[in-house]
Structure formats: C-alpha cells, structure tokens
Short mmCIF file of C-alpha atoms in Angstrom, two decimals:
data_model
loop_
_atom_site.label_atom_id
_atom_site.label_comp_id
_atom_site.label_asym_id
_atom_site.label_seq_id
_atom_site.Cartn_x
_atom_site.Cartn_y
_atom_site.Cartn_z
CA UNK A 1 -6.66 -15.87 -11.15
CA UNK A 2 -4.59 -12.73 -12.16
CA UNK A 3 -1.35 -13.73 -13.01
CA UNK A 4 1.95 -11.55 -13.53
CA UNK A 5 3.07 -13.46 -17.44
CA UNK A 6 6.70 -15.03 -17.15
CA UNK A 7 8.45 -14.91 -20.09
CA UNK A 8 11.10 -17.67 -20.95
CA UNK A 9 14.38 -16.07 -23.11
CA UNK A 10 16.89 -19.24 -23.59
CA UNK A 11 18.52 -19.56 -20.07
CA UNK A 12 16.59 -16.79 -18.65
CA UNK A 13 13.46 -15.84 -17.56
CA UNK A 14 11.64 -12.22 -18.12
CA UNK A 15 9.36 -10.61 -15.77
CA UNK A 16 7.51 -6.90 -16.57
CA UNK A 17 5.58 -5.72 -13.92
CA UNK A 18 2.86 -3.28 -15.27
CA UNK A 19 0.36 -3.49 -12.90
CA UNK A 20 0.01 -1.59 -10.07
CA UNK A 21 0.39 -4.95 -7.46
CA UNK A 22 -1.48 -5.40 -4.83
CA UNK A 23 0.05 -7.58 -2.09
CA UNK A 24 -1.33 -11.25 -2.95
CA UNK A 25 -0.39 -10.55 -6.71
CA UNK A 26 2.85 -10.19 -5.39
CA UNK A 27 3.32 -13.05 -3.84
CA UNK A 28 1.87 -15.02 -6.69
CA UNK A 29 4.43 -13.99 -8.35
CA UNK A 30 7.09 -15.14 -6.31
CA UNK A 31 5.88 -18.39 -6.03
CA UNK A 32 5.46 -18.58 -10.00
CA UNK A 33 9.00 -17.32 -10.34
CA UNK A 34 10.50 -19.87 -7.99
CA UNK A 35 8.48 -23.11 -9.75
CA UNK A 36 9.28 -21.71 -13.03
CA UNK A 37 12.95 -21.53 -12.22
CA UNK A 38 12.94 -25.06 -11.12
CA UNK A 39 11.12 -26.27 -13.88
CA UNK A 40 12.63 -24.86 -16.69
CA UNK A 41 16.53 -24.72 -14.73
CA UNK A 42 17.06 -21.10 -15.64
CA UNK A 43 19.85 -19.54 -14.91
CA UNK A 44 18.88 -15.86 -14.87
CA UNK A 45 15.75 -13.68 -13.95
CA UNK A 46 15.65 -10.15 -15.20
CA UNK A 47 12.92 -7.86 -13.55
CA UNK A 48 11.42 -4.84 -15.33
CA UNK A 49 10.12 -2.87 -12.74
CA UNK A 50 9.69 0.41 -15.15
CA UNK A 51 6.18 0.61 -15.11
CA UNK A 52 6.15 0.63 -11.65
CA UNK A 53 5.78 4.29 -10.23
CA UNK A 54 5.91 3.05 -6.37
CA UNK A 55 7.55 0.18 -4.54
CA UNK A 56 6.74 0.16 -1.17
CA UNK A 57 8.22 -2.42 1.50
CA UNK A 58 6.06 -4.97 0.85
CA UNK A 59 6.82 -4.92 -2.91
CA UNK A 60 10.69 -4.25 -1.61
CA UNK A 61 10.50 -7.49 0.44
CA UNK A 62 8.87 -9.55 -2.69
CA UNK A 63 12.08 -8.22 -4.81
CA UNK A 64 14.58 -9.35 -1.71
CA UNK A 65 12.85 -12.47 -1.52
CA UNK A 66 12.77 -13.34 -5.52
CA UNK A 67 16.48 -12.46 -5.65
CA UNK A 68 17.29 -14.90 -2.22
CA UNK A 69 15.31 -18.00 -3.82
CA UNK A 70 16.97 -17.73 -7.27
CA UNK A 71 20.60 -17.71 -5.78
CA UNK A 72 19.63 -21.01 -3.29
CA UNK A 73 18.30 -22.58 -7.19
CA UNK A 74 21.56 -21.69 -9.27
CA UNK A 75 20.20 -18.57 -10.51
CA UNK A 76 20.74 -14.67 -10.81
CA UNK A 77 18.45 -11.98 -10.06
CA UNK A 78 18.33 -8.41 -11.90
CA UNK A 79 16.25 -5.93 -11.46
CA UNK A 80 15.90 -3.14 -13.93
CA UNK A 81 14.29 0.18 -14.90
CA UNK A 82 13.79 1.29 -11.27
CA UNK A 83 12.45 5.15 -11.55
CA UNK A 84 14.72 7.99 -9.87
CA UNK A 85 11.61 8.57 -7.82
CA UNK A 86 11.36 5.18 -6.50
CA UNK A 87 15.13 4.86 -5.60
CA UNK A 88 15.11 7.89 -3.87
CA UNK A 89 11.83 6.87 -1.62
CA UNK A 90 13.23 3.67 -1.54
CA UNK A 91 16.60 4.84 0.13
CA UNK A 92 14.39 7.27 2.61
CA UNK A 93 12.14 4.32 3.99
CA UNK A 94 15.04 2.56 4.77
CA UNK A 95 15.00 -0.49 2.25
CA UNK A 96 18.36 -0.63 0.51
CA UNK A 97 17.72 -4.09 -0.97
CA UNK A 98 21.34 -5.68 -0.04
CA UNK A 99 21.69 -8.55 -2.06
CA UNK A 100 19.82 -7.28 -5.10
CA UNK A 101 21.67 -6.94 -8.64
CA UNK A 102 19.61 -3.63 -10.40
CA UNK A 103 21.01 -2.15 -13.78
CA UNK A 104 19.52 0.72 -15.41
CA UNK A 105 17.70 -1.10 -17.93
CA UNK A 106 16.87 -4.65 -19.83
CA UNK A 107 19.99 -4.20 -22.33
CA UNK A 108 22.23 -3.80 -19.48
CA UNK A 109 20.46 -6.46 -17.36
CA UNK A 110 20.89 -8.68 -19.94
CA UNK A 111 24.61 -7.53 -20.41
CA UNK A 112 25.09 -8.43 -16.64
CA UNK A 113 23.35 -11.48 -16.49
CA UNK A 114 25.27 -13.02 -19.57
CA UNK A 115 28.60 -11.92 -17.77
CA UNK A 116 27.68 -13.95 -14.43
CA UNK A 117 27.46 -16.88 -16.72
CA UNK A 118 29.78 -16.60 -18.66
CA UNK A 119 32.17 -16.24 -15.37
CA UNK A 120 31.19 -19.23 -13.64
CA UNK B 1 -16.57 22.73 -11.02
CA UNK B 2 -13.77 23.61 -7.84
CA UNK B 3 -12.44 20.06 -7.02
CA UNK B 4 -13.63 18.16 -4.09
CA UNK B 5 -11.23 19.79 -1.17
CA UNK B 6 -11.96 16.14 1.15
CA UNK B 7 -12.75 13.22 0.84
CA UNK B 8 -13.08 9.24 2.27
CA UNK B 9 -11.90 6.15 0.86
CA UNK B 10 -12.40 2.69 2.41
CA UNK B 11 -9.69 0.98 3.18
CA UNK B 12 -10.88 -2.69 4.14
CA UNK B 13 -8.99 -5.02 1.37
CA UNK B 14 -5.91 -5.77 -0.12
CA UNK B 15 -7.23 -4.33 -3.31
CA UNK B 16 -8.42 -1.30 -1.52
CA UNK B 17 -4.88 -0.52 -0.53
CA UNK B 18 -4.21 -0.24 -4.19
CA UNK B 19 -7.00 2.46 -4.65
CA UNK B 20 -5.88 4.65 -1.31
CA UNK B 21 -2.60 4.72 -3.80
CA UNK B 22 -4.17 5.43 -6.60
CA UNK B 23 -6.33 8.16 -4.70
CA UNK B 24 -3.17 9.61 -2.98
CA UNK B 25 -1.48 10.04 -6.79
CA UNK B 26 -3.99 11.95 -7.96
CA UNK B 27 -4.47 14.20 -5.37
CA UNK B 28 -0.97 14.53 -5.42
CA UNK B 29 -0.62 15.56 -8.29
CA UNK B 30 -3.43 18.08 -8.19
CA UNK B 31 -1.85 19.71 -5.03
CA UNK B 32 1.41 20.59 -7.15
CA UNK B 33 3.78 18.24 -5.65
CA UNK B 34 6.92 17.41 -7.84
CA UNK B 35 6.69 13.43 -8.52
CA UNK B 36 9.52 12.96 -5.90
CA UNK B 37 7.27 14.44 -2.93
CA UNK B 38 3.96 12.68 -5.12
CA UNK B 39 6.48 8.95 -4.51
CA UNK B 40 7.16 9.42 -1.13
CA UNK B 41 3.47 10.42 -0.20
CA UNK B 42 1.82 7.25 -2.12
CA UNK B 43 4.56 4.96 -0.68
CA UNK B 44 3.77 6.13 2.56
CA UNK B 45 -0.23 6.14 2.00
CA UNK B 46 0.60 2.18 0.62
CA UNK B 47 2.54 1.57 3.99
CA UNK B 48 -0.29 2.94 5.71
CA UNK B 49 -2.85 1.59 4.22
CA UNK B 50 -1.52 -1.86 4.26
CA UNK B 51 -1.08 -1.69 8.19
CA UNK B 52 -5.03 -0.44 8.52
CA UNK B 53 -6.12 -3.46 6.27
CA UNK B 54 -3.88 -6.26 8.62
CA UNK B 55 -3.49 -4.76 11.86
CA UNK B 56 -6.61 -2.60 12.12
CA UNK B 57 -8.85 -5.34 10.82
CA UNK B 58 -9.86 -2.20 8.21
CA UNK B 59 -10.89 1.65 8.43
CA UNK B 60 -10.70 4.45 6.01
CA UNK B 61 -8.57 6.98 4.61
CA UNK B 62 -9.87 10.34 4.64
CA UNK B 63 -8.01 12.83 2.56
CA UNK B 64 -8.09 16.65 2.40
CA UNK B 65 -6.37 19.34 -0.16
CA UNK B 66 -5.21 21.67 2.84
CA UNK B 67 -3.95 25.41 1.81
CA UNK B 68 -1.71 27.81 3.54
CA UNK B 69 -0.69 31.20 1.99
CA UNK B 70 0.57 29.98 -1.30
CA UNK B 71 1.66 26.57 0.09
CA UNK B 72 -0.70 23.36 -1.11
CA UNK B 73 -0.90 20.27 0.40
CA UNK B 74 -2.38 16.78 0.91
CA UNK B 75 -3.37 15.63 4.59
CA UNK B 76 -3.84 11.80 4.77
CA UNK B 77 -5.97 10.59 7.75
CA UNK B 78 -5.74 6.93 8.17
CA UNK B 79 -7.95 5.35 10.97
CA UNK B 80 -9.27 2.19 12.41
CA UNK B 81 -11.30 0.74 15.12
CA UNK B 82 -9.07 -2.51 15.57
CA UNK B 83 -7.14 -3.36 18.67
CA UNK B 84 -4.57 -0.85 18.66
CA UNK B 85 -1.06 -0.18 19.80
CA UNK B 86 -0.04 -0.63 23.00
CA UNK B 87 3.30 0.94 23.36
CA UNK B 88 3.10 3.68 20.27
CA UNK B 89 7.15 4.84 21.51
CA UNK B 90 8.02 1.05 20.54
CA UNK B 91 6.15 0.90 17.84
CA UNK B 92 8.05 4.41 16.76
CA UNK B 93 11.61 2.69 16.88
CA UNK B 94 13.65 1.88 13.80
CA UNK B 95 13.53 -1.83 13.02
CA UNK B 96 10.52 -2.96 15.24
CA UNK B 97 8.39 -4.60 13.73
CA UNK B 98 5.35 -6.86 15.11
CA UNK B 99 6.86 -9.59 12.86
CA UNK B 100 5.52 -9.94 9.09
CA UNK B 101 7.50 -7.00 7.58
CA UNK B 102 10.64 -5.70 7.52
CA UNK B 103 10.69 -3.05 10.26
CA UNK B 104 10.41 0.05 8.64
CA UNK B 105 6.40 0.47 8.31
CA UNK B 106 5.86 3.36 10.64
CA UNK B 107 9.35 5.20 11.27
CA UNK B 108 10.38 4.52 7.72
CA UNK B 109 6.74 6.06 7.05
CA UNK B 110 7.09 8.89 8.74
CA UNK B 111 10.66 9.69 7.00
CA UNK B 112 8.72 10.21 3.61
CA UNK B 113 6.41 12.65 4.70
CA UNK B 114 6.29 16.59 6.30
CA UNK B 115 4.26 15.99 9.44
CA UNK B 116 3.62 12.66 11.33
CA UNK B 117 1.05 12.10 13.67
CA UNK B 118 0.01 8.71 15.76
CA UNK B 119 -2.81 7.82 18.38
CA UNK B 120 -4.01 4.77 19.31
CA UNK B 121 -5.49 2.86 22.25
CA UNK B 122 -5.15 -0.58 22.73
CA UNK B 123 -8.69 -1.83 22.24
CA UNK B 124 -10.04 1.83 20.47
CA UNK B 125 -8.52 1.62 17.16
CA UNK B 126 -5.64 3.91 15.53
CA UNK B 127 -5.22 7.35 13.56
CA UNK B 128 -2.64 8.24 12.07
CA UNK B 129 -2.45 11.36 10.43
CA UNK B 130 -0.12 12.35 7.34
CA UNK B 131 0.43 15.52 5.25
CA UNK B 132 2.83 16.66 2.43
CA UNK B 133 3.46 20.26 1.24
CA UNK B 134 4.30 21.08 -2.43
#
C-alpha cells in the first residue's frame, strides 16, 4: 500500500509530503503518525508541506486532526513550508487551522519545536 | 496543433479527484492565470470534485478554455446523476455541512472562484458550474 515515509529525528518525527494526496493517502497518514507517536513517545512532529502546491479542506482537516492527536499524546505539531499561494486560498475558503503551529520552514520548525521542550 | 479548447474528465474515484486537479493546473496555467488565481481554481476543482465522487455517487468534469476580448479563462462543469440537493439555499450557507467535512465545501468554494453556479434536483443529479478569468 502507498505509504507517506515517517522519518524518526531523536525526539521528533519528520513528515515531507511530496505527493499530490489523494484523500485515503491522507488518512493513512494520520493514522501512521498517531501509532508512530505512541510507539516511539515522540515529542515533536514537524510537517513539510512545501511540495504541496494545493491544500484543500480535506487535506486542511487531516493537518487539524494530526496536530489535535499529537497534543492529547504529549506531543507538538509544526507545520512548515506552506506556499504564499496556499495560505492565501487557504484563508479565502475559510480554513484558518486554529490550533496549528506553522513556521516558515524546517530550520525554524525545528527552532520552535526544541523551544516547546525545552520550556516544559 | 491549437490546444484542445474542451474537454471531459471522469470523476468517479478518489484517485480521479487527484487528476480533475491535475487537469485544472494545467489548463490553468495555459489560460494565463497567475498561480494565486491557478490555487484557488484547483482547490476549488478538488472541493468539487471530492463532493461529485461521495455525494454524487460519481460524474464528470467537463472543462472549457472560454475567451472574451482579451480576457482568458477556464470554465469547470462538474455534474452528477446522484440524488441531489434538496434545499440548494441551505446547502449555500456558511458552515453547513451534511456532516463529514468541515462546512466550507460549497460557499467556501464559491469564494475562490469568479462565477458560481448550482442546480440540482433531489433524485436528478447536480451541476455545478465554475469559471476563473486571468
């Protein structure tokens, strides 16, 4: 089955989308995201969504729902790389993604990540 | 050889929601629109699409490069033959939804795009018609 890869960085785990998703992919990858987290207690999860040249509100919903499950298991979502284009269509269909950490890009999702732990 | 000025895509699958957006890019981008407008009309093709496949049961998308004085554009025709919608003004009102999304499929959709355009009949099927200008 197609799988989006999970990549495991110390504490955190790495997600780059690249493929243009279509809906079950999606929620594959939530699923994935949320054993992973349990199994291997990470503390962060740091979404490249760069590649992505749409998100539409299913894809919007997967992101709100990623971000809601890692908080209930102890762990921090950020989302990163999201395209001008995208934020602006994003904000004009009406899906602000409340709850949702984003930073412009994987150094500075990284950056924000390490300061939530280093907080707590 | 002059481009193709319509066409028809199937749009029956999950995966086939992922070619009406890859369809609707490149016609997008062959009409001239900046990749803000190209965004906003694939989004709202997806969003479209997505609804034919799982409330329509399936249809197609038929597409056309329409032209008007120097103006360009893409009209998006989305249509189905499943059991339709029986109160359209509802359906037309920010944050109703029928219950698996978030409320924003059709008057979110229609935000994204230059000219909006629903029929349907419960037990006929739906069309709903979308176009962007460059």
């Amino acid at each position: 089955m197609e799988r989006i890869p999970i990549l495991r960085m110390g504490e955190f785990l790495l997600v780059t989308i690249q493929v243009d998703m279509h809906d079950q992919l999606a929620l594959t990858l939530q699923d994935d995201l949320a054993e992973r987290i349990s199994r291997t207690s990470a503390r962060g999860v740091l979404i490249d969504i760069s590649a992505l040249d749409m998100v539409d509100s299913f894809i919007g919903r997967m992101i709100n729902t990623i971000s809601g499950l890692s908080k209930v298991m102890d762990a921090e979502t950020v989302v990163v790389g999201m395209q001008p284009a995208v934020a602006i269509t994003l904000v004009e269909l009406g899906l602000y993604l409340p709850g949702v950490s984003t930073a412009l890009n994987v150094e500075r999702g990284m950056e924000r990540l390490r300061e939530r732990l280093d907080a707590q | 050889m002059r481009p193709e000025r319509t066409g028809s895509q199937p749009v029956r699958s999950e995966q086939d929601v992922v070619l009406a957006r890859q369809v609707a890019r490149k016609l997008a981008v062959e009409c001239g629109l900046r990749l803000v407008d190209q965004t906003k009309l694939v989004t709202a093709a997806s969003e479209l699409a997505r609804n034919t496949v799982i409330y329509g049961g399936g249809g197609d998308m038929d597409w056309e490069v329409v032209e008007e004085g120097s103006r360009k554009g893409l009209r998006l025709v989305f249509r189905d033959e499943g059991p339709g919608i029986a109160d359209v003004k509802l359906a037309m009102t920010d944050g109703w939804t029928s219950g698996n999304g978030l409320g924003l499929g059709l008057t979110g959709t229609r935000r994204l795009v230059d000219e909006f355009s629903l029929e349907s009949a419960p037990g006929v099927g739906t069309r709903v018609t979308i176009c962007k200008w460059n």
